[in-house]
Amino acid sequence: MGFRRITFLGALFGLLSVSIEGRSLTNDLEAEAAQNVGDASSDVAGYASRKLQDMHHPHSYNYEQQGFDWRENQLDNCAGGAQSPINIETGSVASSAEDIDARNTSRIALNGLLSTSYQLTSTVAVNLEQDMQFDQFTGPQGETDYPEITIDGDVVQFTPVQIHFHHFASEHTVDGQIYPLEAHIVMKDSSNLDAPDGQLAVLGILYKYGDADPFIDRLQTAAQNKVNDDDSVSFGNEDVTLDPFSVNVAKDLLPQSDLTYWGYDGSLTTPPCDERVKWHVFKEPRTVSVDQLKVFSDVTLAAHSNATVTNNRVIQPLNGRTVYEYKDTPTEKYNYVQHGFDWRENEQDNCAGDAQSPIDIVTSSLSDPSARTNVGGVSLNSLNTESLSIQPGAAVNIEQDMQIDFPASAFKGATLPTISIDGTERSFRPIQVHWHFFLSEHTVDGIHYPLEGHIVMEDTTEGSSQLAVIGVFYRYGAEDSFINDMQSRVIDRIGSGEIFYGQQDASLDKANDPFTINIMSDLLPSDLEYVGYDGSLTTPPCDETVKWHVFLTPRTVSIEQMRIFAEVTLNAHPGSTVTNNRVIQDVNGRTVSVYNQ
């Protein structure tokens, strides 16, 4: 990675740059850039890069010796003691909480970059001799929910300023092994965007050989089409403008399931090799095809016929620095790739407790309600009536579990469900409903259903953290009329551009047709026999604060409705697994009782 390099003998079609990557800057030029672009939100880096293109500086370094000569010749700061890239020895990383807490740098909060609805957009100015440069990144609707790192006690926000690739040999190596491609997302301290020595942070993403990467394909195709369609454009041209081009970091660049990364303090990987970079190299690789690597080679050689097509710097001595492993945790993101096995094994939050959910319901071993001496059955009250319709204002999260949030006003005047706990009758207000699909969370006699809905309720007692959840199974059969209404509204409004996949708190109301929910008819089964037990949330933080009520009679769902759940998941979280259930947990002697309403 080079933030201000004189040459990039690498791939055009793989390099997106919104920074001063390209050639060395003088202090005078940086001052001129700052004057011409105005405020800090403007593109100082892009301006400087464009000015450098006009100056036609000669190349001052190359990759013929993979940077050995930069250190030997003491080029700029390339002979320092904290240089990058490095070899990451996975058996020697610091991963304990104590080690990480002792570092002056916190884990990175990716914030908006984790959202599949957070598009970074720009007009792309392409240099067909060496790079593809974005003049500036802008977030959706002017928002700047950019990553944050706490450094020496101060929270520093980082603005993405550039993306580029190193091809045929990654810069970082893992246990001495080299990947064929490495992407770098370069970010700069948002409060000092025009400072020549501001703090930098870089996200490194490795690629292994495999399927073609959709984003690289889109990028390469857009650039190639410009060359094919415009007779005035050829390899070696500068400042070739493409149509507006967008980047969604979560979808296009980040690993698809695991955000575990290695962090360390290092440098730029091209001259001037300044040691002001907080590095974050992700553990899980993406994939790139041989054909895509060939495009990198073809473009490089077309623009620079004598160039080496491998543009990586050789690994640098660690010199006593510590490399830290930051596991993917629920504070940023969690996934279902291992169905939650990893949550327990990694002791995430409270996920290694003894009263975890879901469980296998063994119908031959169910206890009488009296066996749960401190907990009575749930009285559904108004929830089990046709008169309680929730409207309007229910908001839907178009995410992996299709969560519907209930407004508090929906239950005004209703007789709320009650549960007797330790001799006290407590009222519970429904706050949301969501679904786990393709495998239910709870099983019955060791068998899954294809879908399970959860109606989550909170204790209305002030200061209480007690929750109660009603679980409803669905078996394959006729389509569910409520799910059909919900899904059709989602698809229609997405098609019209009113809402988008991944959106939080989307309204599904139509003109003169509000989105309504009646819990009795839309969510509950026809037979209200249920199993009750004490358990936990089934996602991190896995708090053991839940009174579970799992109904044994299923509703029905169609295969087409399941397909739409998958479609929503994959559009909201590309590359994710469409099965969002946690594996069953040990009962550990808990009482599981059967109740009849």
XYZ file of N, CA, C and O in Angstrom, residues 49-161:
452
model
N -3.578 14.859 -6.475
C -3.229 13.820 -7.442
C -3.399 14.319 -8.879
O -2.572 14.060 -9.742
N -4.478 15.065 -9.129
C -4.695 15.579 -10.490
C -3.613 16.572 -10.881
O -3.166 16.616 -12.026
N -3.192 17.407 -9.932
C -2.111 18.351 -10.223
C -0.822 17.611 -10.563
O -0.074 18.009 -11.462
N -0.578 16.515 -9.845
C 0.628 15.754 -10.112
C 0.599 15.138 -11.503
O 1.624 15.024 -12.167
N -0.547 14.740 -11.954
C -0.640 14.187 -13.293
C -0.226 15.231 -14.334
O 0.429 14.918 -15.323
N -0.604 16.473 -14.098
C -0.243 17.543 -15.025
C 1.260 17.800 -15.026
O 1.831 18.253 -16.031
N 1.918 17.526 -13.910
C 3.339 17.828 -13.794
C 4.227 16.762 -14.428
O 5.403 16.983 -14.673
N 3.640 15.573 -14.709
C 4.381 14.497 -15.371
C 5.701 14.192 -14.678
O 6.756 14.151 -15.290
N 5.612 13.941 -13.385
C 6.821 13.563 -12.666
C 7.335 12.235 -13.192
O 6.561 11.327 -13.476
N 8.643 12.056 -13.298
C 9.179 10.748 -13.683
C 9.015 9.760 -12.537
O 8.901 10.146 -11.385
N 8.957 8.474 -12.887
C 8.889 7.447 -11.852
C 10.179 7.464 -11.040
O 11.265 7.487 -11.590
N 10.077 7.421 -9.713
C 11.271 7.462 -8.889
C 11.563 6.130 -8.199
O 12.562 5.995 -7.539
N 10.652 5.152 -8.319
C 10.930 3.834 -7.774
C 10.131 2.818 -8.573
O 9.222 3.161 -9.326
N 10.477 1.570 -8.435
C 9.755 0.510 -9.114
C 9.764 -0.742 -8.251
O 10.312 -0.743 -7.148
N 9.134 -1.802 -8.759
C 9.021 -3.040 -8.011
C 9.969 -4.123 -8.510
O 9.795 -5.298 -8.170
N 10.962 -3.754 -9.284
C 11.848 -4.759 -9.855
C 12.559 -5.575 -8.777
O 12.841 -6.757 -8.958
N 12.865 -4.938 -7.638
C 13.487 -5.656 -6.529
C 12.532 -5.806 -5.339
O 12.957 -6.071 -4.217
N 11.224 -5.606 -5.609
C 10.181 -5.722 -4.591
C 10.480 -4.872 -3.353
O 10.092 -5.204 -2.233
N 11.162 -3.767 -3.575
C 11.409 -2.819 -2.500
C 12.661 -3.063 -1.687
O 12.962 -2.281 -0.787
N 13.403 -4.146 -1.963
C 14.680 -4.333 -1.252
C 15.560 -3.094 -1.409
O 16.207 -2.643 -0.454
N 15.560 -2.525 -2.617
C 16.428 -1.383 -2.891
C 15.959 -0.121 -2.184
O 16.752 0.779 -1.928
N 14.668 -0.025 -1.835
C 14.206 1.167 -1.131
C 14.862 1.250 0.252
O 15.295 2.312 0.671
N 14.910 0.116 0.944
C 15.534 0.094 2.265
C 17.043 0.258 2.141
O 17.658 1.047 2.869
N 17.647 -0.482 1.231
C 19.101 -0.433 1.086
C 19.584 0.958 0.704
O 20.628 1.423 1.146
N 18.798 1.635 -0.135
C 19.162 2.991 -0.574
C 18.646 4.058 0.376
O 18.789 5.253 0.094
N 17.993 3.617 1.464
C 17.414 4.527 2.460
C 16.518 5.578 1.796
O 16.570 6.763 2.093
N 15.687 5.085 0.877
C 14.767 5.961 0.166
C 13.695 6.464 1.124
O 13.009 5.686 1.793
N 13.539 7.778 1.218
C 12.575 8.397 2.121
C 12.726 7.799 3.530
O 13.791 7.813 4.099
N 11.617 7.240 4.062
C 11.647 6.658 5.403
C 11.624 5.126 5.363
O 11.241 4.485 6.344
N 12.032 4.547 4.228
C 11.845 3.113 4.006
C 12.809 2.226 4.784
O 12.745 0.997 4.684
N 13.711 2.810 5.548
C 14.633 2.019 6.356
C 14.274 2.076 7.837
O 15.086 1.738 8.699
N 13.030 2.483 8.137
C 12.609 2.603 9.528
C 12.446 1.260 10.216
O 12.543 0.194 9.596
N 12.144 1.308 11.504
C 12.044 0.098 12.301
C 10.649 -0.462 12.434
O 10.457 -1.505 13.063
N 9.640 0.214 11.879
C 8.249 -0.252 11.987
C 7.608 -0.260 10.604
O 6.576 0.352 10.365
N 8.239 -0.975 9.677
C 7.816 -0.971 8.282
C 6.770 -2.056 7.991
O 6.619 -3.033 8.723
N 6.063 -1.849 6.889
C 5.062 -2.792 6.390
C 5.371 -3.112 4.931
O 6.037 -2.325 4.252
N 4.915 -4.291 4.478
C 4.083 -5.297 5.127
C 4.908 -6.234 5.996
O 6.136 -6.153 6.009
N 4.222 -7.139 6.701
C 4.899 -8.099 7.568
C 4.346 -9.498 7.311
O 3.300 -9.660 6.676
N 5.066 -10.490 7.821
C 4.541 -11.854 7.863
C 3.785 -12.026 9.175
O 4.299 -11.714 10.248
N 2.547 -12.483 9.085
C 1.713 -12.686 10.274
C 1.824 -14.140 10.703
O 1.345 -15.045 10.010
N 2.496 -14.379 11.824
C 2.627 -15.720 12.386
C 1.438 -15.958 13.311
O 1.369 -15.407 14.407
N 0.486 -16.765 12.846
C -0.768 -16.900 13.592
C -0.565 -17.536 14.965
O -1.376 -17.323 15.874
N 0.522 -18.309 15.139
C 0.768 -18.928 16.433
C 1.385 -17.988 17.442
O 1.535 -18.345 18.620
N 1.732 -16.768 17.002
C 2.420 -15.830 17.891
C 1.647 -14.547 18.128
O 2.176 -13.612 18.718
N 0.406 -14.478 17.647
C -0.358 -13.245 17.815
C -0.885 -13.137 19.241
O -1.084 -14.149 19.931
N -1.090 -11.913 19.694
C -1.685 -11.663 21.008
C -3.195 -11.597 20.836
O -3.697 -10.824 20.027
N -3.897 -12.439 21.570
C -5.341 -12.491 21.386
C -6.130 -12.358 22.677
O -7.349 -12.228 22.639
N -5.473 -12.409 23.828
C -6.208 -12.316 25.088
C -6.694 -10.892 25.315
O -6.115 -9.927 24.804
N -7.753 -10.765 26.074
C -8.309 -9.443 26.364
C -7.291 -8.568 27.073
O -7.208 -7.354 26.835
N -6.478 -9.177 27.947
C -5.486 -8.397 28.695
C -4.441 -7.810 27.753
O -4.057 -6.645 27.872
N -3.970 -8.627 26.804
C -2.965 -8.143 25.857
C -3.523 -7.014 25.000
O -2.866 -5.994 24.774
N -4.745 -7.218 24.504
C -5.337 -6.230 23.617
C -5.642 -4.937 24.357
O -5.431 -3.833 23.847
N -6.133 -5.059 25.593
C -6.444 -3.863 26.382
C -5.196 -3.040 26.688
O -5.269 -1.831 26.909
N -4.028 -3.709 26.700
C -2.790 -2.996 27.010
C -2.300 -2.170 25.829
O -1.447 -1.292 25.988
N -2.845 -2.403 24.645
C -2.424 -1.661 23.465
C -3.059 -0.273 23.486
O -4.155 -0.083 24.011
N -2.389 0.683 22.889
C -2.925 2.049 22.883
C -3.953 2.259 21.789
O -4.459 3.356 21.607
N -4.263 1.207 21.059
C -5.183 1.294 19.924
C -6.320 0.301 20.111
O -6.076 -0.899 20.298
N -7.557 0.767 20.065
C -8.709 -0.116 20.237
C -8.985 -0.897 18.953
O -8.384 -0.628 17.907
N -9.919 -1.836 19.053
C -10.396 -2.472 17.835
C -11.087 -1.412 16.979
O -11.527 -0.373 17.482
N -11.196 -1.661 15.695
C -11.833 -0.695 14.810
C -13.330 -0.941 14.790
O -13.785 -2.084 14.695
N -14.099 0.123 14.937
C -15.547 0.063 14.762
C -15.836 0.471 13.326
O -15.655 1.636 12.952
N -16.259 -0.479 12.499
C -16.430 -0.202 11.073
C -17.659 0.650 10.791
O -17.760 1.270 9.722
N -18.610 0.659 11.697
C -19.804 1.518 11.589
C -20.486 1.361 10.233
O -20.835 0.258 9.838
N -20.653 2.461 9.489
C -21.414 2.410 8.241
C -20.847 1.467 7.201
O -21.588 0.980 6.336
N -19.549 1.199 7.272
C -18.948 0.310 6.268
C -19.457 -1.122 6.392
O -19.265 -1.925 5.477
N -20.112 -1.454 7.508
C -20.688 -2.789 7.666
C -22.061 -2.912 7.034
O -22.585 -4.005 6.902
N -22.654 -1.798 6.646
C -24.017 -1.822 6.131
C -24.017 -2.032 4.622
O -23.305 -1.345 3.888
N -24.848 -2.954 4.172
C -24.951 -3.188 2.739
C -25.770 -2.103 2.044
O -25.904 -2.119 0.827
N -26.310 -1.170 2.807
C -27.020 -0.041 2.201
C -26.150 1.214 2.149
O -26.590 2.257 1.697
N -24.896 1.102 2.611
C -24.027 2.266 2.722
C -23.128 2.343 1.494
O -22.072 1.717 1.435
N -23.567 3.074 0.487
C -22.835 3.182 -0.766
C -21.868 4.364 -0.731
O -22.256 5.486 -0.432
N -20.595 4.080 -1.029
C -19.621 5.134 -1.249
C -19.610 5.418 -2.741
O -19.389 4.520 -3.554
N -19.879 6.640 -3.118
C -20.016 6.950 -4.531
C -19.013 8.006 -4.961
O -18.499 8.781 -4.171
N -18.748 8.016 -6.244
C -17.808 8.978 -6.796
C -17.881 8.929 -8.307
O -18.360 7.979 -8.894
N -17.391 9.995 -8.933
C -17.098 9.949 -10.356
C -15.681 9.426 -10.498
O -14.773 9.911 -9.839
N -15.500 8.427 -11.332
C -14.200 7.783 -11.435
C -13.380 8.424 -12.539
O -13.771 8.437 -13.693
N -12.226 8.974 -12.174
C -11.265 9.461 -13.153
C -10.174 8.412 -13.259
O -9.470 8.139 -12.303
N -10.048 7.805 -14.426
C -9.176 6.659 -14.589
C -7.897 7.053 -15.296
O -7.922 7.692 -16.344
N -6.779 6.676 -14.712
C -5.496 6.822 -15.393
C -5.153 5.475 -16.005
O -4.784 4.541 -15.303
N -5.291 5.371 -17.310
C -5.109 4.089 -17.967
C -3.644 3.735 -18.171
O -3.336 2.784 -18.874
N -2.757 4.494 -17.566
C -1.365 4.078 -17.581
C -0.950 3.471 -16.259
O 0.005 2.736 -16.179
N -1.690 3.784 -15.189
C -1.240 3.233 -13.920
C -2.292 3.076 -12.846
O -2.140 2.214 -11.989
N -3.378 3.816 -12.827
C -4.319 3.635 -11.733
C -5.732 4.050 -12.122
O -5.959 4.545 -13.208
N -6.683 3.768 -11.214
C -8.068 4.223 -11.373
C -8.368 5.069 -10.156
O -8.378 4.564 -9.040
N -8.615 6.329 -10.366
C -8.685 7.263 -9.235
C -10.082 7.801 -9.029
O -10.690 8.328 -9.954
N -10.575 7.647 -7.786
C -11.823 8.286 -7.383
C -11.480 9.678 -6.858
O -10.606 9.819 -6.010
N -12.211 10.677 -7.317
C -11.952 12.019 -6.820
C -12.366 12.168 -5.360
O -11.772 12.920 -4.615
N -13.434 11.482 -4.976
C -13.862 11.593 -3.580
C -14.922 10.555 -3.291
O -15.686 10.148 -4.159
N -14.932 10.073 -2.066
C -15.994 9.188 -1.592
C -17.024 10.029 -0.861
O -16.677 10.888 -0.054
N -18.278 9.762 -1.113
C -19.341 10.373 -0.316
C -20.263 9.263 0.147
O -20.570 8.338 -0.606
N -20.710 9.342 1.406
C -21.611 8.341 1.947
C -23.037 8.611 1.530
O -23.337 9.627 0.878
N -23.976 7.725 1.869
C -25.373 7.901 1.466
C -25.985 9.145 2.080
O -25.848 9.397 3.274
N -26.622 9.932 1.225
C -27.342 11.129 1.658
C -26.486 12.035 2.537
O -26.948 12.657 3.480
N -25.190 12.089 2.205
C -24.296 12.993 2.911
C -23.869 12.526 4.288
O -23.150 13.223 4.988
N -24.302 11.324 4.699
C -23.921 10.831 6.020
C -22.436 10.459 6.041
O -21.845 10.158 5.026
N -21.872 10.490 7.227
C -20.454 10.148 7.368
C -20.273 9.197 8.545
O -19.500 9.457 9.459
N -21.006 8.101 8.516
C -20.907 7.108 9.586
C -19.664 6.258 9.356
O -19.727 5.066 9.099
N -18.502 6.926 9.420
C -17.250 6.289 9.059
C -16.648 5.538 10.255
O -17.025 5.741 11.408
N -15.660 4.679 9.985
C -15.019 3.902 11.056
C -14.382 4.780 12.123
O -13.981 5.918 11.861
N -14.254 4.194 13.329
C -13.641 4.904 14.454
C -12.664 3.973 15.170
O -12.892 2.773 15.301
N -11.568 4.562 15.640
C -10.581 3.851 16.451
C -10.229 4.756 17.622
O -10.031 5.964 17.438
N -10.145 4.190 18.819
C -9.672 4.955 19.973
C -8.163 4.775 20.071
O -7.670 3.658 20.238
N -7.429 5.885 19.931
C -5.967 5.868 19.952
C -5.496 6.757 21.098
O -5.831 7.948 21.139
N -4.755 6.169 22.026
C -4.279 6.915 23.197
C -5.417 7.634 23.913
O -5.270 8.771 24.371
N -6.563 6.979 23.982
C -7.703 7.527 24.705
C -8.591 8.456 23.910
O -9.661 8.847 24.389
N -8.195 8.816 22.704
C -8.995 9.718 21.876
C -9.697 8.937 20.762
O -9.072 8.112 20.076
N -10.978 9.202 20.563
C -11.727 8.565 19.481
C -11.425 9.305 18.181
O -11.656 10.509 18.069
N -10.892 8.566 17.202
C -10.524 9.153 15.910
C -11.413 8.543 14.836
O -11.499 7.322 14.703
N -12.088 9.400 14.078
C -12.903 8.935 12.964
C -12.059 8.937 11.690
O -11.260 9.844 11.468
N -12.260 7.913 10.859
C -11.462 7.769 9.651
C -12.348 7.784 8.410
O -13.337 7.049 8.332
N -11.963 8.631 7.455
C -12.671 8.738 6.187
C -11.972 7.885 5.133
O -10.764 8.021 4.926
N -12.686 6.985 4.446
C -12.066 6.238 3.347
C -11.643 7.200 2.235
O -12.425 8.053 1.817
N -10.405 7.092 1.795
C -9.908 8.004 0.767
C -9.365 7.281 -0.467
O -9.133 7.909 -1.489
